[in-house]
Amino acid sequence: MSEQEVKSNPVVKQAEMPFAVVEGKPFTSMPTDLYIPPDALEVILEAFEGPLDLLLYLIRRQNLDILNIPIYDITKQYVEYIELMHKMNFELAAEYLVMAAMLAEIKSRMLLPKTHDDEDSEEDPRAELIRRLQEYERFKQAAEDIDGLPRVGREVWVAHAYLDKQADIESIVDITVKDLVMAFKEVMMRADLKVSHAIEREVLSVRDRMTVVLDSLLKAKTVNFKSLFSKTEGKQGALVTFLAVLELLKAHTIELVQSAPFADIYLQSSMSEG
Amino acid sequence: MELKQVRNVVEAALMAFDEPMSMKALVGLFPDEEITANDINQVLNDLDASYQDRGIELKKLSKGYRLQTRESVQPWLQNMWQQKPKKLSRALLETLALIAYRQPITRGEIEDIRGVAVSSKIIHYMMDKEWIRILGYRDVPGKPAMLGTTKEFLDYFNLASLQDLPSLAEIKDIETLEQELQFGEANNENTNEAAAADSQSKEVQNNE
Amino acid sequence: MELKQVRNVVEAALMAFDEPMSMKALVGLFPDEEITANDINQVLNDLDASYQDRGIELKKLSKGYRLQTRESVQPWLQNMWQQKPKKLSRALLETLALIAYRQPITRGEIEDIRGVAVSSKIIHYMMDKEWIRILGYRDVPGKPAMLGTTKEFLDYFNLASLQDLPSLAEIKDIETLEQELQFGEANNENTNEAAAADSQSKEVQNNE
């Protein structure tokens, strides 16, 4: 840790927190005051899983009970962290700023004198924060507990014996169209709604046609644009084919060539010469 | 068919198939013999007893029975692999813990509790590992997916059911909380008092 | 270290490791104890003797030692893959679904949507089955292959053309249906956090 411009904060009680660290950095504990070596800031922020985690750290570092947060000190410390990160031009996640605002609000509400009328209706402004901190802390603990469970491939291994003819098992698969559809539905839902807007019957038919067009290019180096269309399909079919060609062009998959003005247009694979 | 022979087949089957085997699958090994679930149970008990003193054990999981190595031999077995097993990040573990203890839960609810956005990468990773799945969609705007854990999750973490998860820390109820708050309010800048309160509450937590 | 303990470790290692284990690898399990190849040999002999009467055996191959099931139990083990067709993994299904609905699609695009890498094994498997094929290459850096489905794919799923795949609207219907089913389930499970696991494992037992 570098020694330059160490500033210590008198409010902070120093207490050891075990802290496992990172990337060959020699520190074995979190800084015990608010000074953070500039090059370690990123490492330290990454060590926190968000504002609640940072807040918990600040509270635990002083051996304080969550139920009795000294909101003035903690807010001050929290804001100092945030300011330090700002000064370093550190891109700070919005969540940290929201928490700073929330702390400031609690602090200001606690400064206001309480009237008797308020006493019944208004609960301690810290209550919500405390509830959230407690809730977060129990899952932080649960995460550690889960990490401590014996895991396959870490503490235990599945016992097996070699069995001949395993290929037979592989060859028997059992999937239906429904499995496929459900898999598609799930993967698209996960990929966010913004991606899934465009899958409708029409689009699928365009996709189908894109495959047909590419298929014809697998068989011949060039394909006459006109030959893609057939009268029997009608306008609808022609439109689908046209859209398919446009899509393929857009995706740099095919290119159109024309030997002279008004001559026939030919499709060829963008990769045919490469 | 003698039970000893049944035992040999069951043991070989447990080792031949990588997935845990259900009672149904084990009985199904003997379509032409009159072997009952009772017989299988007896055989499994015998096997379990015979492994008492060994480096392997029979484990009952949600999907069925699995033979696996004992934790006690892990220090030697880990010498077999070049690479250490991959560590799971805290973000992933916290998200997984919330899904395990709070299912069905939406991504938004996870974010509320953790106070930070949940990265899609983490969700995808756990989906890919088949530790979590979509249980359905909540009927609110945006139709958020409700997430839950799978049997693969239980298998991987060596659990027979979710009830075997370590119990969740108690949360202080709001009434106690408010009492303590009011009590402590006057002293809230006094760190000594706060520390005293803290050590008290730690005792309480230890007793829980 | 007692030889019995060495035996337990060696047995567990042979069961945990997929490949045959060489003498060197077996000795390497004990970097901190003075265990010689002689000790290992003795232990292997012991193990071999203990398997005489069982459904498994110790086999010495050119690369090393392997535990395997005996031919005498094969007839029963065969019953396993008749009763349980192997389910394709989620990763494979999703990849196949994306290729079907989004063809022509590159591997990179599949990875973007799924959020995880697509394993080459999966692609090869589907190529082997002739469900997918390379339709061409996109003219962008890296010249990625564009994947699409085949006629064999349509045959396998009994489809006349890709347009027979359910559209998004139809998927939505299925989804609503499933959602309703799952909602009821989820509500029951939700009464108690741990009850979810319980009913899960009960389901399994009922199915057995």
PDB file of N, CA and C in Angstrom, chain A residues 157-164 168-178 180-182 184-188 190-191 195-196 199 201 204-205 207-208 210-211 214-215 218 251-253 270-271, chain C residues 15-16 18 66-69 74 77 81 85-86 88 90 93-94 96-98 101-104 113-114 125 129 133-135 137-139 143 146 153 156-157 162-163 166 168 170-171 174-175 178:
ATOM      1  N   TRP A 157     -17.142 -36.494  -6.167  1.00  0.00           N
ATOM      2  CA  TRP A 157     -17.218 -36.837  -7.575  1.00  0.00           C
ATOM      3  C   TRP A 157     -18.173 -38.014  -7.743  1.00  0.00           C
ATOM      4  N   VAL A 158     -18.861 -38.028  -8.868  1.00  0.00           N
ATOM      5  CA  VAL A 158     -19.771 -39.129  -9.132  1.00  0.00           C
ATOM      6  C   VAL A 158     -18.941 -40.372  -9.440  1.00  0.00           C
ATOM      7  N   ALA A 159     -19.290 -41.464  -8.782  1.00  0.00           N
ATOM      8  CA  ALA A 159     -18.555 -42.701  -9.008  1.00  0.00           C
ATOM      9  C   ALA A 159     -19.085 -43.376 -10.261  1.00  0.00           C
ATOM     10  N   HIS A 160     -18.188 -43.711 -11.163  1.00  0.00           N
ATOM     11  CA  HIS A 160     -18.685 -44.482 -12.299  1.00  0.00           C
ATOM     12  C   HIS A 160     -17.726 -45.543 -12.757  1.00  0.00           C
ATOM     13  N   ALA A 161     -18.316 -46.503 -13.439  1.00  0.00           N
ATOM     14  CA  ALA A 161     -17.545 -47.582 -14.031  1.00  0.00           C
ATOM     15  C   ALA A 161     -17.817 -47.540 -15.522  1.00  0.00           C
ATOM     16  N   TYR A 162     -16.816 -47.910 -16.292  1.00  0.00           N
ATOM     17  CA  TYR A 162     -16.943 -47.874 -17.738  1.00  0.00           C
ATOM     18  C   TYR A 162     -17.944 -48.917 -18.206  1.00  0.00           C
ATOM     19  N   LEU A 163     -18.770 -48.507 -19.150  1.00  0.00           N
ATOM     20  CA  LEU A 163     -19.764 -49.431 -19.687  1.00  0.00           C
ATOM     21  C   LEU A 163     -19.656 -49.435 -21.199  1.00  0.00           C
ATOM     22  N   ASP A 164     -19.518 -50.599 -21.763  1.00  0.00           N
ATOM     23  CA  ASP A 164     -19.452 -50.721 -23.214  1.00  0.00           C
ATOM     24  C   ASP A 164     -20.772 -50.297 -23.842  1.00  0.00           C
ATOM     25  N   ASP A 168     -24.941 -46.624 -27.849  1.00  0.00           N
ATOM     26  CA  ASP A 168     -26.357 -46.943 -28.014  1.00  0.00           C
ATOM     27  C   ASP A 168     -27.239 -45.928 -27.298  1.00  0.00           C
ATOM     28  N   ILE A 169     -26.768 -45.507 -26.130  1.00  0.00           N
ATOM     29  CA  ILE A 169     -27.585 -44.575 -25.355  1.00  0.00           C
ATOM     30  C   ILE A 169     -27.691 -43.261 -26.100  1.00  0.00           C
ATOM     31  N   GLU A 170     -26.560 -42.830 -26.622  1.00  0.00           N
ATOM     32  CA  GLU A 170     -26.538 -41.558 -27.322  1.00  0.00           C
ATOM     33  C   GLU A 170     -27.514 -41.522 -28.488  1.00  0.00           C
ATOM     34  N   SER A 171     -27.664 -42.676 -29.132  1.00  0.00           N
ATOM     35  CA  SER A 171     -28.429 -42.663 -30.370  1.00  0.00           C
ATOM     36  C   SER A 171     -29.935 -42.561 -30.137  1.00  0.00           C
ATOM     37  N   ILE A 172     -30.353 -42.865 -28.937  1.00  0.00           N
ATOM     38  CA  ILE A 172     -31.779 -42.773 -28.687  1.00  0.00           C
ATOM     39  C   ILE A 172     -32.116 -41.421 -28.083  1.00  0.00           C
ATOM     40  N   VAL A 173     -32.696 -40.570 -28.882  1.00  0.00           N
ATOM     41  CA  VAL A 173     -33.106 -39.294 -28.350  1.00  0.00           C
ATOM     42  C   VAL A 173     -34.599 -39.175 -28.543  1.00  0.00           C
ATOM     43  N   ASP A 174     -35.175 -38.334 -27.786  1.00  0.00           N
ATOM     44  CA  ASP A 174     -36.618 -38.240 -27.790  1.00  0.00           C
ATOM     45  C   ASP A 174     -37.005 -36.776 -27.698  1.00  0.00           C
ATOM     46  N   ILE A 175     -37.132 -36.116 -28.834  1.00  0.00           N
ATOM     47  CA  ILE A 175     -37.627 -34.750 -28.766  1.00  0.00           C
ATOM     48  C   ILE A 175     -38.788 -34.579 -29.728  1.00  0.00           C
ATOM     49  N   THR A 176     -39.636 -33.662 -29.367  1.00  0.00           N
ATOM     50  CA  THR A 176     -40.817 -33.403 -30.177  1.00  0.00           C
ATOM     51  C   THR A 176     -40.787 -31.952 -30.611  1.00  0.00           C
ATOM     52  N   VAL A 177     -41.669 -31.618 -31.515  1.00  0.00           N
ATOM     53  CA  VAL A 177     -41.776 -30.229 -31.943  1.00  0.00           C
ATOM     54  C   VAL A 177     -42.062 -29.348 -30.738  1.00  0.00           C
ATOM     55  N   LYS A 178     -42.846 -29.885 -29.812  1.00  0.00           N
ATOM     56  CA  LYS A 178     -43.190 -29.082 -28.647  1.00  0.00           C
ATOM     57  C   LYS A 178     -41.937 -28.722 -27.829  1.00  0.00           C
ATOM     58  N   LEU A 180     -39.048 -28.348 -28.960  1.00  0.00           N
ATOM     59  CA  LEU A 180     -38.327 -27.351 -29.742  1.00  0.00           C
ATOM     60  C   LEU A 180     -38.956 -25.971 -29.557  1.00  0.00           C
ATOM     61  N   VAL A 181     -40.291 -25.945 -29.643  1.00  0.00           N
ATOM     62  CA  VAL A 181     -41.008 -24.683 -29.514  1.00  0.00           C
ATOM     63  C   VAL A 181     -40.811 -24.091 -28.125  1.00  0.00           C
ATOM     64  N   MET A 182     -40.896 -24.940 -27.122  1.00  0.00           N
ATOM     65  CA  MET A 182     -40.731 -24.439 -25.761  1.00  0.00           C
ATOM     66  C   MET A 182     -39.309 -23.918 -25.555  1.00  0.00           C
ATOM     67  N   PHE A 184     -37.450 -22.639 -27.825  1.00  0.00           N
ATOM     68  CA  PHE A 184     -37.347 -21.356 -28.528  1.00  0.00           C
ATOM     69  C   PHE A 184     -38.000 -20.251 -27.709  1.00  0.00           C
ATOM     70  N   LYS A 185     -39.176 -20.561 -27.196  1.00  0.00           N
ATOM     71  CA  LYS A 185     -39.899 -19.581 -26.394  1.00  0.00           C
ATOM     72  C   LYS A 185     -39.019 -19.122 -25.222  1.00  0.00           C
ATOM     73  N   GLU A 186     -38.423 -20.091 -24.553  1.00  0.00           N
ATOM     74  CA  GLU A 186     -37.636 -19.748 -23.368  1.00  0.00           C
ATOM     75  C   GLU A 186     -36.414 -18.925 -23.708  1.00  0.00           C
ATOM     76  N   VAL A 187     -35.738 -19.343 -24.764  1.00  0.00           N
ATOM     77  CA  VAL A 187     -34.509 -18.634 -25.094  1.00  0.00           C
ATOM     78  C   VAL A 187     -34.840 -17.205 -25.533  1.00  0.00           C
ATOM     79  N   MET A 188     -35.956 -17.032 -26.218  1.00  0.00           N
ATOM     80  CA  MET A 188     -36.304 -15.682 -26.656  1.00  0.00           C
ATOM     81  C   MET A 188     -36.789 -14.828 -25.488  1.00  0.00           C
ATOM     82  N   ARG A 190     -35.751 -15.038 -22.533  1.00  0.00           N
ATOM     83  CA  ARG A 190     -34.547 -14.671 -21.798  1.00  0.00           C
ATOM     84  C   ARG A 190     -33.787 -13.571 -22.511  1.00  0.00           C
ATOM     85  N   ALA A 191     -33.821 -13.614 -23.820  1.00  0.00           N
ATOM     86  CA  ALA A 191     -33.030 -12.664 -24.591  1.00  0.00           C
ATOM     87  C   ALA A 191     -33.678 -11.288 -24.594  1.00  0.00           C
ATOM     88  N   VAL A 195     -35.768  -8.448 -28.545  1.00  0.00           N
ATOM     89  CA  VAL A 195     -35.296  -9.285 -29.632  1.00  0.00           C
ATOM     90  C   VAL A 195     -36.427 -10.107 -30.228  1.00  0.00           C
ATOM     91  N   SER A 196     -37.440 -10.366 -29.410  1.00  0.00           N
ATOM     92  CA  SER A 196     -38.404 -11.370 -29.836  1.00  0.00           C
ATOM     93  C   SER A 196     -39.595 -10.788 -30.591  1.00  0.00           C
ATOM     94  N   ILE A 199     -40.793 -12.400 -34.579  1.00  0.00           N
ATOM     95  CA  ILE A 199     -40.996 -13.750 -35.068  1.00  0.00           C
ATOM     96  C   ILE A 199     -42.475 -14.009 -35.264  1.00  0.00           C
ATOM     97  N   ARG A 201     -45.391 -15.511 -38.364  1.00  0.00           N
ATOM     98  CA  ARG A 201     -45.453 -16.449 -39.476  1.00  0.00           C
ATOM     99  C   ARG A 201     -44.777 -15.873 -40.721  1.00  0.00           C
ATOM    100  N   LEU A 204     -41.074 -15.952 -40.519  1.00  0.00           N
ATOM    101  CA  LEU A 204     -40.561 -17.295 -40.657  1.00  0.00           C
ATOM    102  C   LEU A 204     -40.565 -17.717 -42.122  1.00  0.00           C
ATOM    103  N   SER A 205     -41.608 -17.287 -42.840  1.00  0.00           N
ATOM    104  CA  SER A 205     -41.641 -17.687 -44.242  1.00  0.00           C
ATOM    105  C   SER A 205     -40.515 -17.003 -45.010  1.00  0.00           C
ATOM    106  N   ARG A 207     -37.643 -16.276 -43.638  1.00  0.00           N
ATOM    107  CA  ARG A 207     -36.442 -17.023 -43.234  1.00  0.00           C
ATOM    108  C   ARG A 207     -36.340 -18.329 -44.015  1.00  0.00           C
ATOM    109  N   ASP A 208     -37.484 -18.967 -44.165  1.00  0.00           N
ATOM    110  CA  ASP A 208     -37.540 -20.203 -44.937  1.00  0.00           C
ATOM    111  C   ASP A 208     -37.022 -19.940 -46.350  1.00  0.00           C
ATOM    112  N   MET A 210     -35.114 -17.527 -47.358  1.00  0.00           N
ATOM    113  CA  MET A 210     -33.684 -17.216 -47.348  1.00  0.00           C
ATOM    114  C   MET A 210     -32.878 -18.498 -47.465  1.00  0.00           C
ATOM    115  N   THR A 211     -33.348 -19.517 -46.766  1.00  0.00           N
ATOM    116  CA  THR A 211     -32.664 -20.807 -46.834  1.00  0.00           C
ATOM    117  C   THR A 211     -32.749 -21.394 -48.236  1.00  0.00           C
ATOM    118  N   LEU A 214     -30.306 -19.527 -50.462  1.00  0.00           N
ATOM    119  CA  LEU A 214     -28.928 -19.939 -50.192  1.00  0.00           C
ATOM    120  C   LEU A 214     -28.669 -21.344 -50.726  1.00  0.00           C
ATOM    121  N   ASP A 215     -29.689 -22.165 -50.606  1.00  0.00           N
ATOM    122  CA  ASP A 215     -29.561 -23.532 -51.078  1.00  0.00           C
ATOM    123  C   ASP A 215     -29.281 -23.557 -52.579  1.00  0.00           C
ATOM    124  N   LEU A 218     -25.813 -22.924 -53.225  1.00  0.00           N
ATOM    125  CA  LEU A 218     -24.896 -24.022 -52.922  1.00  0.00           C
ATOM    126  C   LEU A 218     -24.739 -24.904 -54.145  1.00  0.00           C
ATOM    127  N   ALA A 251     -27.374  -8.775 -44.742  1.00  0.00           N
ATOM    128  CA  ALA A 251     -26.488  -9.546 -43.872  1.00  0.00           C
ATOM    129  C   ALA A 251     -25.148  -9.874 -44.537  1.00  0.00           C
ATOM    130  N   HIS A 252     -24.878  -9.232 -45.688  1.00  0.00           N
ATOM    131  CA  HIS A 252     -23.621  -9.464 -46.418  1.00  0.00           C
ATOM    132  C   HIS A 252     -23.426 -10.921 -46.752  1.00  0.00           C
ATOM    133  N   THR A 253     -24.506 -11.572 -47.113  1.00  0.00           N
ATOM    134  CA  THR A 253     -24.436 -12.984 -47.394  1.00  0.00           C
ATOM    135  C   THR A 253     -24.353 -13.225 -48.891  1.00  0.00           C
ATOM    136  N   SER A 270     -21.464 -13.923 -51.358  1.00  0.00           N
ATOM    137  CA  SER A 270     -20.440 -12.922 -51.064  1.00  0.00           C
ATOM    138  C   SER A 270     -19.079 -13.566 -50.889  1.00  0.00           C
ATOM    139  N   MET A 271     -19.105 -14.833 -50.555  1.00  0.00           N
ATOM    140  CA  MET A 271     -17.869 -15.515 -50.228  1.00  0.00           C
ATOM    141  C   MET A 271     -17.302 -16.276 -51.411  1.00  0.00           C
TER     142      MET A 271
ATOM    143  N   MET C  15     -13.012 -44.549  -9.545  1.00  0.00           N
ATOM    144  CA  MET C  15     -14.426 -44.322  -9.826  1.00  0.00           C
ATOM    145  C   MET C  15     -14.708 -42.884 -10.243  1.00  0.00           C
ATOM    146  N   ALA C  16     -13.923 -41.959  -9.726  1.00  0.00           N
ATOM    147  CA  ALA C  16     -14.183 -40.546 -10.009  1.00  0.00           C
ATOM    148  C   ALA C  16     -13.649 -40.123 -11.371  1.00  0.00           C
ATOM    149  N   ASP C  18     -12.725 -40.372 -15.323  1.00  0.00           N
ATOM    150  CA  ASP C  18     -13.358 -40.968 -16.496  1.00  0.00           C
ATOM    151  C   ASP C  18     -12.420 -41.879 -17.292  1.00  0.00           C
ATOM    152  N   ARG C  66      -8.713 -49.293 -15.188  1.00  0.00           N
ATOM    153  CA  ARG C  66     -10.054 -48.769 -15.321  1.00  0.00           C
ATOM    154  C   ARG C  66     -11.028 -49.704 -14.624  1.00  0.00           C
ATOM    155  N   LEU C  67     -12.011 -49.120 -13.969  1.00  0.00           N
ATOM    156  CA  LEU C  67     -13.091 -49.924 -13.422  1.00  0.00           C
ATOM    157  C   LEU C  67     -14.168 -50.022 -14.477  1.00  0.00           C
ATOM    158  N   GLN C  68     -14.700 -51.205 -14.679  1.00  0.00           N
ATOM    159  CA  GLN C  68     -15.776 -51.326 -15.654  1.00  0.00           C
ATOM    160  C   GLN C  68     -16.798 -52.358 -15.200  1.00  0.00           C
ATOM    161  N   THR C  69     -17.959 -52.294 -15.814  1.00  0.00           N
ATOM    162  CA  THR C  69     -18.995 -53.263 -15.451  1.00  0.00           C
ATOM    163  C   THR C  69     -18.663 -54.601 -16.113  1.00  0.00           C
ATOM    164  N   GLN C  74     -24.364 -57.139 -18.051  1.00  0.00           N
ATOM    165  CA  GLN C  74     -24.829 -56.371 -19.229  1.00  0.00           C
ATOM    166  C   GLN C  74     -26.319 -56.556 -19.525  1.00  0.00           C
ATOM    167  N   LEU C  77     -28.314 -54.289 -17.440  1.00  0.00           N
ATOM    168  CA  LEU C  77     -28.041 -52.865 -17.691  1.00  0.00           C
ATOM    169  C   LEU C  77     -28.667 -52.413 -19.015  1.00  0.00           C
ATOM    170  N   TRP C  81     -31.417 -48.458 -21.042  1.00  0.00           N
ATOM    171  CA  TRP C  81     -31.659 -47.531 -22.154  1.00  0.00           C
ATOM    172  C   TRP C  81     -32.859 -47.882 -22.990  1.00  0.00           C
ATOM    173  N   PRO C  85     -35.251 -43.145 -22.778  1.00  0.00           N
ATOM    174  CA  PRO C  85     -34.585 -42.453 -23.875  1.00  0.00           C
ATOM    175  C   PRO C  85     -33.904 -41.200 -23.333  1.00  0.00           C
ATOM    176  N   LYS C  86     -32.730 -40.992 -23.804  1.00  0.00           N
ATOM    177  CA  LYS C  86     -31.982 -39.865 -23.286  1.00  0.00           C
ATOM    178  C   LYS C  86     -32.576 -38.549 -23.793  1.00  0.00           C
ATOM    179  N   LEU C  88     -32.410 -34.759 -24.812  1.00  0.00           N
ATOM    180  CA  LEU C  88     -31.387 -33.846 -25.307  1.00  0.00           C
ATOM    181  C   LEU C  88     -31.210 -32.717 -24.322  1.00  0.00           C
ATOM    182  N   ARG C  90     -30.694 -29.055 -22.720  1.00  0.00           N
ATOM    183  CA  ARG C  90     -31.326 -27.770 -22.994  1.00  0.00           C
ATOM    184  C   ARG C  90     -30.495 -26.955 -23.981  1.00  0.00           C
ATOM    185  N   LEU C  93     -31.182 -28.223 -27.458  1.00  0.00           N
ATOM    186  CA  LEU C  93     -32.533 -27.887 -27.895  1.00  0.00           C
ATOM    187  C   LEU C  93     -32.661 -26.416 -28.270  1.00  0.00           C
ATOM    188  N   GLU C  94     -32.106 -25.570 -27.417  1.00  0.00           N
ATOM    189  CA  GLU C  94     -32.232 -24.138 -27.671  1.00  0.00           C
ATOM    190  C   GLU C  94     -31.464 -23.734 -28.922  1.00  0.00           C
ATOM    191  N   LEU C  96     -30.814 -25.656 -31.470  1.00  0.00           N
ATOM    192  CA  LEU C  96     -31.568 -26.167 -32.611  1.00  0.00           C
ATOM    193  C   LEU C  96     -32.797 -25.290 -32.887  1.00  0.00           C
ATOM    194  N   ALA C  97     -33.470 -24.877 -31.830  1.00  0.00           N
ATOM    195  CA  ALA C  97     -34.664 -24.041 -31.991  1.00  0.00           C
ATOM    196  C   ALA C  97     -34.291 -22.718 -32.662  1.00  0.00           C
ATOM    197  N   LEU C  98     -33.169 -22.126 -32.221  1.00  0.00           N
ATOM    198  CA  LEU C  98     -32.756 -20.858 -32.822  1.00  0.00           C
ATOM    199  C   LEU C  98     -32.393 -21.033 -34.287  1.00  0.00           C
ATOM    200  N   TYR C 101     -35.771 -21.402 -36.215  1.00  0.00           N
ATOM    201  CA  TYR C 101     -36.606 -20.207 -36.340  1.00  0.00           C
ATOM    202  C   TYR C 101     -35.860 -19.021 -36.929  1.00  0.00           C
ATOM    203  N   ARG C 102     -34.571 -19.006 -36.794  1.00  0.00           N
ATOM    204  CA  ARG C 102     -33.834 -17.818 -37.182  1.00  0.00           C
ATOM    205  C   ARG C 102     -32.848 -18.036 -38.315  1.00  0.00           C
ATOM    206  N   GLN C 103     -32.981 -19.132 -39.041  1.00  0.00           N
ATOM    207  CA  GLN C 103     -32.012 -19.394 -40.098  1.00  0.00           C
ATOM    208  C   GLN C 103     -32.174 -18.391 -41.231  1.00  0.00           C
ATOM    209  N   PRO C 104     -31.120 -18.058 -41.939  1.00  0.00           N
ATOM    210  CA  PRO C 104     -29.736 -18.465 -41.664  1.00  0.00           C
ATOM    211  C   PRO C 104     -29.157 -17.680 -40.484  1.00  0.00           C
ATOM    212  N   ILE C 113     -27.808 -14.369 -28.527  1.00  0.00           N
ATOM    213  CA  ILE C 113     -29.165 -14.520 -28.001  1.00  0.00           C
ATOM    214  C   ILE C 113     -29.162 -15.366 -26.732  1.00  0.00           C
ATOM    215  N   ARG C 114     -28.407 -16.441 -26.750  1.00  0.00           N
ATOM    216  CA  ARG C 114     -28.410 -17.323 -25.585  1.00  0.00           C
ATOM    217  C   ARG C 114     -27.552 -16.775 -24.449  1.00  0.00           C
ATOM    218  N   TYR C 125     -22.794 -32.603 -33.233  1.00  0.00           N
ATOM    219  CA  TYR C 125     -23.833 -33.606 -33.019  1.00  0.00           C
ATOM    220  C   TYR C 125     -24.977 -33.405 -34.006  1.00  0.00           C
ATOM    221  N   LYS C 129     -26.251 -35.710 -37.153  1.00  0.00           N
ATOM    222  CA  LYS C 129     -27.633 -36.155 -37.300  1.00  0.00           C
ATOM    223  C   LYS C 129     -28.235 -35.649 -38.612  1.00  0.00           C
ATOM    224  N   ARG C 133     -27.113 -27.741 -41.409  1.00  0.00           N
ATOM    225  CA  ARG C 133     -26.053 -27.704 -42.419  1.00  0.00           C
ATOM    226  C   ARG C 133     -25.584 -26.262 -42.563  1.00  0.00           C
ATOM    227  N   ILE C 134     -24.458 -26.126 -43.236  1.00  0.00           N
ATOM    228  CA  ILE C 134     -23.931 -24.789 -43.486  1.00  0.00           C
ATOM    229  C   ILE C 134     -24.518 -24.281 -44.797  1.00  0.00           C
ATOM    230  N   LEU C 135     -25.179 -23.132 -44.725  1.00  0.00           N
ATOM    231  CA  LEU C 135     -25.834 -22.592 -45.916  1.00  0.00           C
ATOM    232  C   LEU C 135     -24.915 -21.685 -46.709  1.00  0.00           C
ATOM    233  N   TYR C 137     -21.429 -18.557 -46.099  1.00  0.00           N
ATOM    234  CA  TYR C 137     -20.634 -17.813 -45.139  1.00  0.00           C
ATOM    235  C   TYR C 137     -20.958 -16.339 -45.243  1.00  0.00           C
ATOM    236  N   ARG C 138     -21.041 -15.677 -44.121  1.00  0.00           N
ATOM    237  CA  ARG C 138     -21.358 -14.263 -44.140  1.00  0.00           C
ATOM    238  C   ARG C 138     -20.082 -13.474 -44.426  1.00  0.00           C
ATOM    239  N   ASP C 139     -20.227 -12.434 -45.245  1.00  0.00           N
ATOM    240  CA  ASP C 139     -19.045 -11.678 -45.649  1.00  0.00           C
ATOM    241  C   ASP C 139     -18.734 -10.583 -44.637  1.00  0.00           C
ATOM    242  N   LYS C 143     -15.681 -14.374 -41.373  1.00  0.00           N
ATOM    243  CA  LYS C 143     -16.462 -15.175 -42.316  1.00  0.00           C
ATOM    244  C   LYS C 143     -17.228 -16.297 -41.620  1.00  0.00           C
ATOM    245  N   MET C 146     -23.125 -19.682 -41.888  1.00  0.00           N
ATOM    246  CA  MET C 146     -24.542 -19.512 -41.582  1.00  0.00           C
ATOM    247  C   MET C 146     -25.194 -20.881 -41.546  1.00  0.00           C
ATOM    248  N   PHE C 153     -34.190 -32.726 -40.899  1.00  0.00           N
ATOM    249  CA  PHE C 153     -34.755 -32.094 -39.708  1.00  0.00           C
ATOM    250  C   PHE C 153     -36.279 -32.078 -39.796  1.00  0.00           C
ATOM    251  N   TYR C 156     -37.650 -35.535 -39.364  1.00  0.00           N
ATOM    252  CA  TYR C 156     -37.584 -36.016 -37.986  1.00  0.00           C
ATOM    253  C   TYR C 156     -38.746 -35.477 -37.162  1.00  0.00           C
ATOM    254  N   PHE C 157     -39.082 -34.216 -37.405  1.00  0.00           N
ATOM    255  CA  PHE C 157     -40.146 -33.593 -36.618  1.00  0.00           C
ATOM    256  C   PHE C 157     -41.491 -33.655 -37.347  1.00  0.00           C
ATOM    257  N   LEU C 162     -40.848 -25.499 -42.999  1.00  0.00           N
ATOM    258  CA  LEU C 162     -40.565 -24.711 -41.803  1.00  0.00           C
ATOM    259  C   LEU C 162     -41.778 -23.927 -41.356  1.00  0.00           C
ATOM    260  N   GLN C 163     -42.641 -23.596 -42.344  1.00  0.00           N
ATOM    261  CA  GLN C 163     -43.805 -22.793 -41.967  1.00  0.00           C
ATOM    262  C   GLN C 163     -44.781 -23.555 -41.083  1.00  0.00           C
ATOM    263  N   PRO C 166     -44.810 -23.905 -35.215  1.00  0.00           N
ATOM    264  CA  PRO C 166     -45.757 -22.962 -34.603  1.00  0.00           C
ATOM    265  C   PRO C 166     -45.195 -21.545 -34.629  1.00  0.00           C
ATOM    266  N   LEU C 168     -45.101 -17.439 -33.387  1.00  0.00           N
ATOM    267  CA  LEU C 168     -44.999 -16.845 -32.056  1.00  0.00           C
ATOM    268  C   LEU C 168     -46.358 -16.764 -31.384  1.00  0.00           C
ATOM    269  N   GLU C 170     -48.853 -18.714 -31.752  1.00  0.00           N
ATOM    270  CA  GLU C 170     -49.227 -20.035 -31.243  1.00  0.00           C
ATOM    271  C   GLU C 170     -48.409 -20.405 -30.023  1.00  0.00           C
ATOM    272  N   ILE C 171     -47.155 -19.973 -30.029  1.00  0.00           N
ATOM    273  CA  ILE C 171     -46.320 -20.230 -28.847  1.00  0.00           C
ATOM    274  C   ILE C 171     -46.929 -19.543 -27.642  1.00  0.00           C
ATOM    275  N   ILE C 174     -49.637 -21.604 -26.082  1.00  0.00           N
ATOM    276  CA  ILE C 174     -49.089 -22.699 -25.271  1.00  0.00           C
ATOM    277  C   ILE C 174     -48.595 -22.142 -23.945  1.00  0.00           C
ATOM    278  N   GLU C 175     -47.942 -20.989 -24.088  1.00  0.00           N
ATOM    279  CA  GLU C 175     -47.346 -20.342 -22.931  1.00  0.00           C
ATOM    280  C   GLU C 175     -48.404 -19.999 -21.881  1.00  0.00           C
ATOM    281  N   GLU C 178     -49.546 -23.085 -20.176  1.00  0.00           N
ATOM    282  CA  GLU C 178     -48.570 -23.620 -19.230  1.00  0.00           C
ATOM    283  C   GLU C 178     -48.486 -22.737 -17.999  1.00  0.00           C
TER     284      GLU C 178
END
